[in-house]
Amino acid sequence: MSVQLDPLQRFSQCDRNQTVDDFDFSKYEFTFIGNSSMNFNNIKHIQPLHSKELANRLREHDLFITASVNDPCSNSLIEAMHCGLVPIVRNSGGHPEIINNSGVLFNGEEDILNKIKLAGKNKKLLRQSFDLMTIDSIVEKYINFSKSFIEKKI
């Protein structure tokens, strides 16, 4: 029985000095923050952090990669974007709607390395296209939504 590795797992197992499809691993530093049962070769692993410390760590980076499948609304993706990281996300679930042309979509291991290069080369332009709601505007929308139900007595 063979175990399928997702693109990030395969990526993490590559030799740090390896070049794959014109992708030079030595030009990038990767950090995974959170719990993982996997051992990484090319990715620095940091245990889970409290919110403020996590935000500070995220701001030390340029790009955020998530390979989750069918995630309707990734909190980590939204948090990363609010910290200024350019998202590179799997074209699945709610990711396309969340990044709304402010990041890069990938389909799988066949295109993720090229998408990382693309985002890295265009990170300034992609950051300028961020259209993120503030917490106050989100709260206001929830209140107005709730009031509409009360007014209609639904």
PDB file of C-alpha atoms in Angstrom:
ATOM      1  CA  MET A   1       0.000   0.000   0.000  1.00  0.00           C
ATOM      2  CA  SER A   2       1.483   3.338  -1.001  1.00  0.00           C
ATOM      3  CA  VAL A   3       0.813   6.549   0.891  1.00  0.00           C
ATOM      4  CA  GLN A   4       0.043   9.632  -1.176  1.00  0.00           C
ATOM      5  CA  LEU A   5       1.900  12.745  -0.047  1.00  0.00           C
ATOM      6  CA  ASP A   6       0.365  16.123  -0.675  1.00  0.00           C
ATOM      7  CA  PRO A   7       2.505  18.677  -2.565  1.00  0.00           C
ATOM      8  CA  LEU A   8       3.859  20.326   0.585  1.00  0.00           C
ATOM      9  CA  GLN A   9       4.846  16.994   2.096  1.00  0.00           C
ATOM     10  CA  ARG A  10       6.685  16.021  -1.086  1.00  0.00           C
ATOM     11  CA  PHE A  11       8.296  19.451  -1.180  1.00  0.00           C
ATOM     12  CA  SER A  12       9.452  19.200   2.428  1.00  0.00           C
ATOM     13  CA  GLN A  13      11.286  15.954   1.677  1.00  0.00           C
ATOM     14  CA  CYS A  14      13.440  17.395  -1.129  1.00  0.00           C
ATOM     15  CA  ASP A  15      17.128  18.037  -0.605  1.00  0.00           C
ATOM     16  CA  ARG A  16      17.743  21.693   0.415  1.00  0.00           C
ATOM     17  CA  ASN A  17      20.261  22.104  -2.435  1.00  0.00           C
ATOM     18  CA  GLN A  18      18.054  20.433  -5.024  1.00  0.00           C
ATOM     19  CA  THR A  19      16.685  22.148  -8.092  1.00  0.00           C
ATOM     20  CA  VAL A  20      13.403  20.792  -9.438  1.00  0.00           C
ATOM     21  CA  ASP A  21      11.794  22.206 -12.570  1.00  0.00           C
ATOM     22  CA  ASP A  22      14.017  25.268 -12.310  1.00  0.00           C
ATOM     23  CA  PHE A  23      12.996  25.760  -8.650  1.00  0.00           C
ATOM     24  CA  ASP A  24      16.002  26.478  -6.461  1.00  0.00           C
ATOM     25  CA  PHE A  25      15.151  25.378  -2.918  1.00  0.00           C
ATOM     26  CA  SER A  26      18.149  27.241  -1.491  1.00  0.00           C
ATOM     27  CA  LYS A  27      16.537  30.605  -2.362  1.00  0.00           C
ATOM     28  CA  TYR A  28      13.583  30.073  -0.021  1.00  0.00           C
ATOM     29  CA  GLU A  29      13.115  29.551   3.704  1.00  0.00           C
ATOM     30  CA  PHE A  30       9.966  27.793   4.881  1.00  0.00           C
ATOM     31  CA  THR A  31       8.381  27.733   8.321  1.00  0.00           C
ATOM     32  CA  PHE A  32       5.537  25.552   9.573  1.00  0.00           C
ATOM     33  CA  ILE A  33       3.870  26.799  12.748  1.00  0.00           C
ATOM     34  CA  GLY A  34       1.624  24.323  14.532  1.00  0.00           C
ATOM     35  CA  ASN A  35       1.336  20.656  15.347  1.00  0.00           C
ATOM     36  CA  SER A  36       2.589  18.079  12.876  1.00  0.00           C
ATOM     37  CA  SER A  37       3.340  14.397  13.094  1.00  0.00           C
ATOM     38  CA  MET A  38       5.580  14.750  10.049  1.00  0.00           C
ATOM     39  CA  ASN A  39       9.322  15.388  10.088  1.00  0.00           C
ATOM     40  CA  PHE A  40      10.393  18.124   7.704  1.00  0.00           C
ATOM     41  CA  ASN A  41      13.718  18.408   5.863  1.00  0.00           C
ATOM     42  CA  ASN A  42      13.385  21.871   4.327  1.00  0.00           C
ATOM     43  CA  ILE A  43      10.836  23.435   6.633  1.00  0.00           C
ATOM     44  CA  LYS A  44      11.540  24.960  10.035  1.00  0.00           C
ATOM     45  CA  HIS A  45       8.952  23.591  12.469  1.00  0.00           C
ATOM     46  CA  ILE A  46       7.704  25.822  15.292  1.00  0.00           C
ATOM     47  CA  GLN A  47       5.222  24.556  17.860  1.00  0.00           C
ATOM     48  CA  PRO A  48       1.860  26.373  18.167  1.00  0.00           C
ATOM     49  CA  LEU A  49       2.094  29.988  19.355  1.00  0.00           C
ATOM     50  CA  HIS A  50      -0.256  32.364  21.151  1.00  0.00           C
ATOM     51  CA  SER A  51      -2.092  34.837  18.906  1.00  0.00           C
ATOM     52  CA  LYS A  52       0.169  37.878  19.288  1.00  0.00           C
ATOM     53  CA  GLU A  53       3.353  35.854  18.991  1.00  0.00           C
ATOM     54  CA  LEU A  54       1.928  34.035  15.958  1.00  0.00           C
ATOM     55  CA  ALA A  55       1.065  37.341  14.267  1.00  0.00           C
ATOM     56  CA  ASN A  56       4.598  38.623  14.909  1.00  0.00           C
ATOM     57  CA  ARG A  57       6.117  35.443  13.439  1.00  0.00           C
ATOM     58  CA  LEU A  58       3.853  35.603  10.400  1.00  0.00           C
ATOM     59  CA  ARG A  59       4.922  39.205   9.725  1.00  0.00           C
ATOM     60  CA  GLU A  60       8.534  37.967   9.443  1.00  0.00           C
ATOM     61  CA  HIS A  61       7.556  36.082   6.268  1.00  0.00           C
ATOM     62  CA  ASP A  62       6.440  37.020   2.749  1.00  0.00           C
ATOM     63  CA  LEU A  63       4.285  34.154   1.528  1.00  0.00           C
ATOM     64  CA  PHE A  64       1.666  31.845   3.044  1.00  0.00           C
ATOM     65  CA  ILE A  65       1.019  28.406   1.538  1.00  0.00           C
ATOM     66  CA  THR A  66      -1.975  26.234   2.298  1.00  0.00           C
ATOM     67  CA  ALA A  67      -2.737  22.964   0.554  1.00  0.00           C
ATOM     68  CA  SER A  68      -5.965  22.131   2.375  1.00  0.00           C
ATOM     69  CA  VAL A  69      -8.762  20.642   0.300  1.00  0.00           C
ATOM     70  CA  ASN A  70     -12.380  21.831   0.470  1.00  0.00           C
ATOM     71  CA  ASP A  71     -11.747  24.186   3.388  1.00  0.00           C
ATOM     72  CA  PRO A  72     -14.761  26.529   3.300  1.00  0.00           C
ATOM     73  CA  CYS A  73     -13.167  29.411   5.227  1.00  0.00           C
ATOM     74  CA  SER A  74      -9.586  29.055   6.401  1.00  0.00           C
ATOM     75  CA  ASN A  75      -8.958  31.190   9.491  1.00  0.00           C
ATOM     76  CA  SER A  76      -5.206  30.718   9.100  1.00  0.00           C
ATOM     77  CA  LEU A  77      -5.393  32.048   5.528  1.00  0.00           C
ATOM     78  CA  ILE A  78      -7.344  35.128   6.612  1.00  0.00           C
ATOM     79  CA  GLU A  79      -4.966  35.737   9.530  1.00  0.00           C
ATOM     80  CA  ALA A  80      -1.936  35.406   7.264  1.00  0.00           C
ATOM     81  CA  MET A  81      -3.341  37.889   4.766  1.00  0.00           C
ATOM     82  CA  HIS A  82      -4.093  40.356   7.574  1.00  0.00           C
ATOM     83  CA  CYS A  83      -0.426  40.011   8.555  1.00  0.00           C
ATOM     84  CA  GLY A  84       0.611  40.938   4.993  1.00  0.00           C
ATOM     85  CA  LEU A  85       1.557  37.502   3.644  1.00  0.00           C
ATOM     86  CA  VAL A  86       0.805  36.820  -0.005  1.00  0.00           C
ATOM     87  CA  PRO A  87      -1.299  33.653  -0.175  1.00  0.00           C
ATOM     88  CA  ILE A  88      -0.498  30.648  -2.342  1.00  0.00           C
ATOM     89  CA  VAL A  89      -3.536  28.409  -1.988  1.00  0.00           C
ATOM     90  CA  ARG A  90      -4.961  25.235  -3.428  1.00  0.00           C
ATOM     91  CA  ASN A  91      -7.744  25.974  -5.905  1.00  0.00           C
ATOM     92  CA  SER A  92     -10.337  24.370  -3.660  1.00  0.00           C
ATOM     93  CA  GLY A  93     -13.087  25.217  -1.207  1.00  0.00           C
ATOM     94  CA  GLY A  94     -13.346  28.848  -0.179  1.00  0.00           C
ATOM     95  CA  HIS A  95      -9.737  29.752  -0.979  1.00  0.00           C
ATOM     96  CA  PRO A  96     -10.403  31.427  -4.368  1.00  0.00           C
ATOM     97  CA  GLU A  97     -13.134  33.615  -2.877  1.00  0.00           C
ATOM     98  CA  ILE A  98     -11.024  34.584   0.147  1.00  0.00           C
ATOM     99  CA  ILE A  99      -7.947  35.648  -1.812  1.00  0.00           C
ATOM    100  CA  ASN A 100     -10.007  37.344  -4.548  1.00  0.00           C
ATOM    101  CA  ASN A 101      -7.111  37.910  -7.003  1.00  0.00           C
ATOM    102  CA  SER A 102      -4.782  38.909  -4.143  1.00  0.00           C
ATOM    103  CA  GLY A 103      -2.759  35.729  -4.278  1.00  0.00           C
ATOM    104  CA  VAL A 104      -1.949  32.699  -6.370  1.00  0.00           C
ATOM    105  CA  LEU A 105      -3.966  29.504  -6.858  1.00  0.00           C
ATOM    106  CA  PHE A 106      -2.382  26.102  -7.458  1.00  0.00           C
ATOM    107  CA  ASN A 107      -3.984  22.795  -8.394  1.00  0.00           C
ATOM    108  CA  GLY A 108      -1.483  20.308  -6.993  1.00  0.00           C
ATOM    109  CA  GLU A 109       2.101  19.179  -7.071  1.00  0.00           C
ATOM    110  CA  GLU A 110       2.274  19.708 -10.839  1.00  0.00           C
ATOM    111  CA  ASP A 111       2.156  23.494 -10.460  1.00  0.00           C
ATOM    112  CA  ILE A 112       2.898  24.479  -6.850  1.00  0.00           C
ATOM    113  CA  LEU A 113       6.620  25.161  -7.335  1.00  0.00           C
ATOM    114  CA  ASN A 114       5.984  27.494 -10.261  1.00  0.00           C
ATOM    115  CA  LYS A 115       3.239  29.244  -8.268  1.00  0.00           C
ATOM    116  CA  ILE A 116       5.655  29.843  -5.365  1.00  0.00           C
ATOM    117  CA  LYS A 117       8.107  31.444  -7.801  1.00  0.00           C
ATOM    118  CA  LEU A 118       5.312  33.519  -9.365  1.00  0.00           C
ATOM    119  CA  ALA A 119       4.106  34.805  -5.994  1.00  0.00           C
ATOM    120  CA  GLY A 120       7.649  35.536  -4.854  1.00  0.00           C
ATOM    121  CA  LYS A 121       8.353  37.625  -7.959  1.00  0.00           C
ATOM    122  CA  ASN A 122       5.044  39.515  -7.695  1.00  0.00           C
ATOM    123  CA  LYS A 123       4.546  39.799  -3.934  1.00  0.00           C
ATOM    124  CA  LYS A 124       4.574  43.607  -3.849  1.00  0.00           C
ATOM    125  CA  LEU A 125       1.923  43.882  -6.565  1.00  0.00           C
ATOM    126  CA  LEU A 126      -0.184  41.132  -4.975  1.00  0.00           C
ATOM    127  CA  ARG A 127      -0.049  42.831  -1.559  1.00  0.00           C
ATOM    128  CA  GLN A 128      -1.275  46.066  -3.123  1.00  0.00           C
ATOM    129  CA  SER A 129      -4.385  44.241  -4.345  1.00  0.00           C
ATOM    130  CA  PHE A 130      -5.441  43.104  -0.836  1.00  0.00           C
ATOM    131  CA  ASP A 131      -9.003  44.162  -0.026  1.00  0.00           C
ATOM    132  CA  LEU A 132      -9.410  42.976   3.564  1.00  0.00           C
ATOM    133  CA  MET A 133     -12.307  43.857   5.811  1.00  0.00           C
ATOM    134  CA  THR A 134     -11.578  45.219   9.281  1.00  0.00           C
ATOM    135  CA  ILE A 135     -12.978  43.460  12.320  1.00  0.00           C
ATOM    136  CA  ASP A 136     -15.290  46.440  12.889  1.00  0.00           C
ATOM    137  CA  SER A 137     -16.787  46.142   9.397  1.00  0.00           C
ATOM    138  CA  ILE A 138     -17.256  42.389   9.851  1.00  0.00           C
ATOM    139  CA  VAL A 139     -19.041  42.940  13.185  1.00  0.00           C
ATOM    140  CA  GLU A 140     -21.249  45.601  11.597  1.00  0.00           C
ATOM    141  CA  LYS A 141     -22.225  43.204   8.798  1.00  0.00           C
ATOM    142  CA  TYR A 142     -23.118  40.475  11.310  1.00  0.00           C
ATOM    143  CA  ILE A 143     -25.214  42.922  13.356  1.00  0.00           C
ATOM    144  CA  ASN A 144     -27.058  44.164  10.269  1.00  0.00           C
ATOM    145  CA  PHE A 145     -27.632  40.593   9.107  1.00  0.00           C
ATOM    146  CA  SER A 146     -29.034  39.645  12.527  1.00  0.00           C
ATOM    147  CA  LYS A 147     -31.239  42.754  12.654  1.00  0.00           C
ATOM    148  CA  SER A 148     -32.729  41.867   9.274  1.00  0.00           C
ATOM    149  CA  PHE A 149     -33.953  38.558  10.717  1.00  0.00           C
ATOM    150  CA  ILE A 150     -35.376  40.239  13.813  1.00  0.00           C
ATOM    151  CA  GLU A 151     -37.184  42.833  11.693  1.00  0.00           C
ATOM    152  CA  LYS A 152     -38.666  40.114   9.494  1.00  0.00           C
ATOM    153  CA  LYS A 153     -39.444  37.971  12.574  1.00  0.00           C
ATOM    154  CA  ILE A 154     -37.981  34.921  10.943  1.00  0.00           C
TER     155      ILE A 154
END
